[in-house]
XYZ file of C-alpha atoms in Angstrom:
309
model
C 3.725 -15.223 -9.494
C 3.536 -13.421 -6.185
C 5.949 -15.323 -3.884
C 3.844 -14.906 -0.744
C 0.763 -16.260 -2.533
C 2.769 -19.209 -3.824
C 4.156 -19.947 -0.353
C 0.662 -19.750 1.148
C -0.754 -22.195 -1.400
C 2.097 -24.665 -0.866
C 1.769 -24.494 2.928
C -2.019 -24.967 2.728
C -1.733 -27.993 0.433
C 0.992 -29.581 2.565
C -0.974 -28.973 5.774
C -4.176 -30.474 4.410
C -2.319 -33.415 2.888
C -0.537 -34.112 6.178
C -3.799 -33.860 8.129
C -5.534 -36.302 5.790
C -2.584 -38.686 5.680
C -2.180 -38.921 9.455
C -5.811 -38.772 10.563
C -7.910 -40.445 7.879
C -8.017 -44.134 7.097
C -9.215 -43.298 3.588
C -8.431 -39.790 2.275
C -11.050 -40.171 -0.469
C -13.704 -39.814 2.232
C -13.019 -36.062 2.166
C -14.136 -35.851 -1.448
C -17.882 -35.250 -1.553
C -19.201 -33.731 -4.760
C -22.689 -33.151 -3.396
C -21.403 -31.050 -0.495
C -19.014 -29.145 -2.774
C -21.827 -28.302 -5.182
C -23.989 -26.985 -2.339
C -21.251 -24.673 -1.041
C -19.905 -23.403 -4.361
C -23.283 -23.165 -6.066
C -24.939 -21.427 -3.152
C -22.079 -18.936 -2.718
C -22.064 -18.066 -6.439
C -25.848 -17.699 -6.496
C -25.809 -15.344 -3.515
C -22.996 -13.333 -5.096
C -24.906 -12.848 -8.343
C -27.975 -11.768 -6.410
C -25.998 -9.311 -4.288
C -23.885 -7.587 -6.981
C -24.383 -6.337 -10.552
C -23.052 -8.544 -13.324
C -20.243 -6.143 -14.274
C -18.828 -6.308 -10.730
C -19.146 -10.094 -10.456
C -17.305 -10.432 -13.782
C -14.263 -8.802 -12.165
C -13.825 -11.650 -9.678
C -11.522 -13.649 -11.941
C -9.436 -10.581 -12.794
C -9.043 -9.806 -9.091
C -7.949 -13.379 -8.381
C -5.305 -13.024 -11.089
C -4.174 -9.804 -9.421
C -3.520 -11.700 -6.199
C -1.357 -14.225 -8.041
C 0.486 -11.604 -10.077
C 3.667 -10.138 -8.655
C 2.952 -6.414 -8.788
C 5.806 -4.160 -7.755
C 5.193 -0.481 -6.983
C 8.123 1.481 -8.400
C 8.101 4.469 -6.072
C 11.756 5.259 -6.763
C 11.049 5.905 -10.428
C 8.150 8.238 -9.589
C 10.307 10.147 -7.093
C 13.110 10.582 -9.641
C 10.660 11.800 -12.277
C 9.046 14.250 -9.883
C 12.398 15.625 -8.732
C 13.668 16.124 -12.275
C 10.466 17.864 -13.395
C 10.419 19.998 -10.240
C 13.956 21.153 -11.085
C 12.916 22.031 -14.624
C 9.766 23.783 -13.435
C 11.713 25.813 -10.867
C 13.967 26.970 -13.726
C 10.883 27.941 -15.803
C 11.830 25.456 -18.526
C 8.288 24.523 -19.546
C 9.309 22.936 -22.852
C 11.626 20.423 -21.160
C 8.945 19.645 -18.583
C 6.549 18.791 -21.407
C 9.171 16.588 -23.033
C 9.868 14.781 -19.747
C 6.136 14.357 -19.165
C 5.861 12.197 -22.286
C 8.124 9.593 -20.661
C 6.041 9.338 -17.460
C 4.127 6.041 -17.167
C 2.159 6.862 -14.015
C -1.177 8.384 -15.171
C -1.851 9.979 -11.786
C 1.541 11.709 -11.837
C 1.115 12.681 -15.475
C -2.256 14.309 -14.784
C -0.906 16.319 -11.866
C 2.145 17.638 -13.707
C 0.048 18.499 -16.763
C -2.258 20.586 -14.578
C 0.753 22.344 -13.079
C 2.254 23.346 -16.424
C -1.216 24.485 -17.550
C -1.053 26.989 -14.646
C -4.095 25.533 -12.905
C -4.529 26.949 -9.368
C -2.989 24.739 -6.706
C -6.200 24.313 -4.712
C -8.012 23.027 -7.813
C -5.197 20.575 -8.570
C -5.213 19.230 -5.013
C -9.000 18.919 -5.051
C -9.007 16.971 -8.320
C -6.213 14.617 -7.267
C -7.810 14.008 -3.867
C -11.057 13.141 -5.623
C -9.240 10.584 -7.756
C -7.635 9.089 -4.635
C -11.036 8.829 -2.927
C -12.552 7.207 -6.005
C -9.804 4.565 -6.189
C -10.149 3.874 -2.461
C -13.915 3.380 -2.752
C -13.694 1.161 -5.838
C -10.984 -1.137 -4.509
C -12.613 -1.299 -1.072
C -15.807 -2.544 -2.758
C -13.799 -5.184 -4.640
C -12.188 -6.484 -1.454
C -15.539 -6.333 0.331
C -16.994 -8.655 -2.298
C -14.616 -11.418 -1.226
C -15.397 -10.763 2.437
C -19.085 -11.205 1.661
C -18.283 -14.476 -0.124
C -16.403 -15.538 3.014
C -19.634 -14.974 4.938
C -21.788 -16.837 2.437
C -19.639 -19.979 2.227
C -19.982 -21.188 5.866
C -23.696 -20.368 5.784
C -24.250 -22.626 2.788
C -22.032 -25.202 4.467
C -24.515 -25.242 7.346
C -27.334 -25.467 4.821
C -25.714 -28.555 3.320
C -25.368 -29.966 6.821
C -29.093 -29.522 7.385
C -29.857 -31.222 4.061
C -27.615 -34.140 4.992
C -29.220 -34.479 8.434
C -32.719 -34.444 6.934
C -31.754 -37.210 4.525
C -30.080 -39.057 7.388
C -33.281 -39.005 9.401
C -35.208 -40.344 6.418
C -32.998 -43.454 6.074
C -32.209 -43.954 9.745
C -34.921 -46.540 10.220
C -33.736 -48.695 7.324
C -30.673 -49.835 9.185
C -28.487 -49.549 6.072
C -25.246 -48.307 7.576
C -23.671 -47.589 4.182
C -26.504 -45.269 3.236
C -26.537 -43.677 6.681
C -22.792 -43.072 6.460
C -23.118 -41.419 3.055
C -25.765 -38.999 4.285
C -23.760 -38.215 7.391
C -20.680 -37.538 5.235
C -22.671 -35.016 3.172
C -23.851 -33.366 6.375
C -20.323 -32.947 7.748
C -18.358 -32.314 4.574
C -20.425 -29.326 3.481
C -19.516 -27.503 6.695
C -15.877 -28.469 6.120
C -15.947 -27.093 2.586
C -17.658 -23.872 3.662
C -15.116 -23.121 6.387
C -12.236 -24.027 4.087
C -13.481 -21.810 1.247
C -14.074 -18.859 3.573
C -10.832 -18.926 5.546
C -8.371 -20.270 3.005
C -9.581 -18.582 -0.192
C -11.978 -15.656 0.237
C -10.619 -13.897 3.323
C -6.926 -14.118 2.284
C -7.783 -12.669 -1.132
C -9.697 -9.820 0.529
C -6.798 -9.050 2.873
C -4.268 -9.059 0.023
C -6.439 -6.737 -2.057
C -6.744 -4.369 0.913
C -2.976 -4.335 1.412
C -2.518 -3.630 -2.296
C -4.926 -0.702 -2.000
C -3.015 0.705 0.978
C 0.255 0.633 -0.962
C -1.320 2.278 -4.001
C -2.892 5.002 -1.861
C 0.430 5.667 -0.157
C 2.069 6.092 -3.566
C -0.705 8.416 -4.767
C -0.463 10.564 -1.636
C 3.291 10.779 -2.172
C 2.717 11.993 -5.729
C 0.109 14.462 -4.451
C 2.645 15.944 -2.038
C 5.218 16.188 -4.826
C 2.756 17.998 -7.087
C 1.980 20.430 -4.263
C 5.685 21.199 -3.769
C 6.122 21.543 -7.506
C 3.383 24.196 -7.526
C 5.285 26.038 -4.784
C 8.504 25.752 -6.859
C 10.416 24.004 -4.086
C 13.991 22.943 -4.699
C 14.771 19.397 -5.892
C 16.604 18.464 -2.672
C 13.604 19.364 -0.530
C 11.279 17.526 -2.901
C 13.390 14.372 -2.834
C 13.787 14.244 0.938
C 10.077 14.894 1.518
C 8.996 12.200 -0.933
C 11.497 9.706 0.468
C 9.929 10.188 3.897
C 6.617 8.984 2.475
C 8.062 5.688 1.263
C 10.493 5.109 4.129
C 10.104 1.758 5.882
C 9.666 2.468 9.597
C 9.539 -0.694 11.685
C 8.518 0.818 14.984
C 7.838 4.375 16.111
C 8.359 3.576 19.808
C 11.061 0.912 20.178
C 14.403 1.784 18.599
C 15.698 -1.791 18.318
C 18.314 -1.912 21.071
C 21.740 -0.500 21.928
C 23.190 -0.686 18.429
C 20.426 1.392 16.936
C 20.599 3.771 19.902
C 24.342 4.265 19.335
C 23.782 4.974 15.664
C 21.001 7.408 16.549
C 23.234 9.251 19.039
C 26.066 9.423 16.513
C 23.704 10.804 13.906
C 22.408 13.335 16.447
C 25.934 14.487 17.309
C 26.807 14.850 13.645
C 23.659 16.876 13.087
C 24.461 19.131 16.062
C 27.980 19.729 14.751
C 26.600 20.612 11.344
C 24.124 23.045 12.898
C 26.840 24.671 15.011
C 29.098 24.976 11.987
C 26.318 26.592 10.008
C 25.629 29.083 12.813
C 29.317 29.876 13.100
C 29.554 30.496 9.379
C 26.612 32.877 9.400
C 27.502 34.708 12.672
C 29.197 38.098 12.092
C 32.801 38.238 13.380
C 33.415 40.633 16.294
C 34.991 43.955 15.366
C 38.624 44.297 16.343
C 39.636 47.432 18.259
C 41.296 49.973 16.007
C 44.965 50.636 16.621
C 45.843 54.257 17.340
C 47.805 56.045 14.692
C 51.535 56.711 15.129
C 51.045 60.469 15.648
C 48.433 59.919 18.281
C 50.773 57.517 20.130
C 53.645 60.065 20.223
C 51.308 62.800 21.444
C 50.129 60.601 24.293
C 53.749 59.823 25.245
C 54.722 63.573 25.391
C 51.646 64.316 27.490
C 52.545 61.566 29.959
C 56.167 62.816 30.239
C 55.126 66.436 30.853
C 52.650 65.361 33.535
C 54.199 65.798 37.091
């Protein structure tokens, strides 16, 4: 199970239990089946009216996705891309095809297959970008479905409140306080259930699905960049460093974290400057040394100087 989802559920249950234990004389007063039926039934009815059946049927699968611990193995994709880029740069198409059979990422597999089929780079990029846009649109619609449910639930909670108030007005003249209390409980509990369903179930699921989509899109864009460099036959070191920059965790682009990080940054900058200077010195041509005069020329100059008055 996803640890953050598990922690959220535990914290929610503990918070609600503590609130009921310390504020309610009878916690069973918060159990109202009539109000729960109004909120859940109304939200489900509105969802079926709003979406096709095939999309509504995916709700349970999406909820399981939120509970499932799904790890994105970007390191494996980077290693596979680097190894195939090395083979492709060496024109070893057969080994690239053999390595492609071990790739589990279908997006990466499609891109590399297009490369070894000698498809033009602009067509490869266009196709892969279309697949990225399609995934973004589909998963955005799935998350949006839960956001719409989060809007329906409080509305039907208010509807249940109106039903409870109408029934309350009908029995108000009887003077039966038990019956009046029951109707008032329905009126208040439906609003409670609607707010709880919207803010503790539907919206968190939508946010988690959106974050999952962002991570998947980042991985797909990283693969797209790797495929582009593979088409250009870039070296494996350049490919690895470029792809690592996509998946690098950057906490803050403005604040560097204090003096310790600043010292490390300065040390890294000095080391980089030394490396650059060393590289320039290695590539700079050495100055030509002045040629020594020959022995005969030296003796001739000496005789000329002696004969000079």
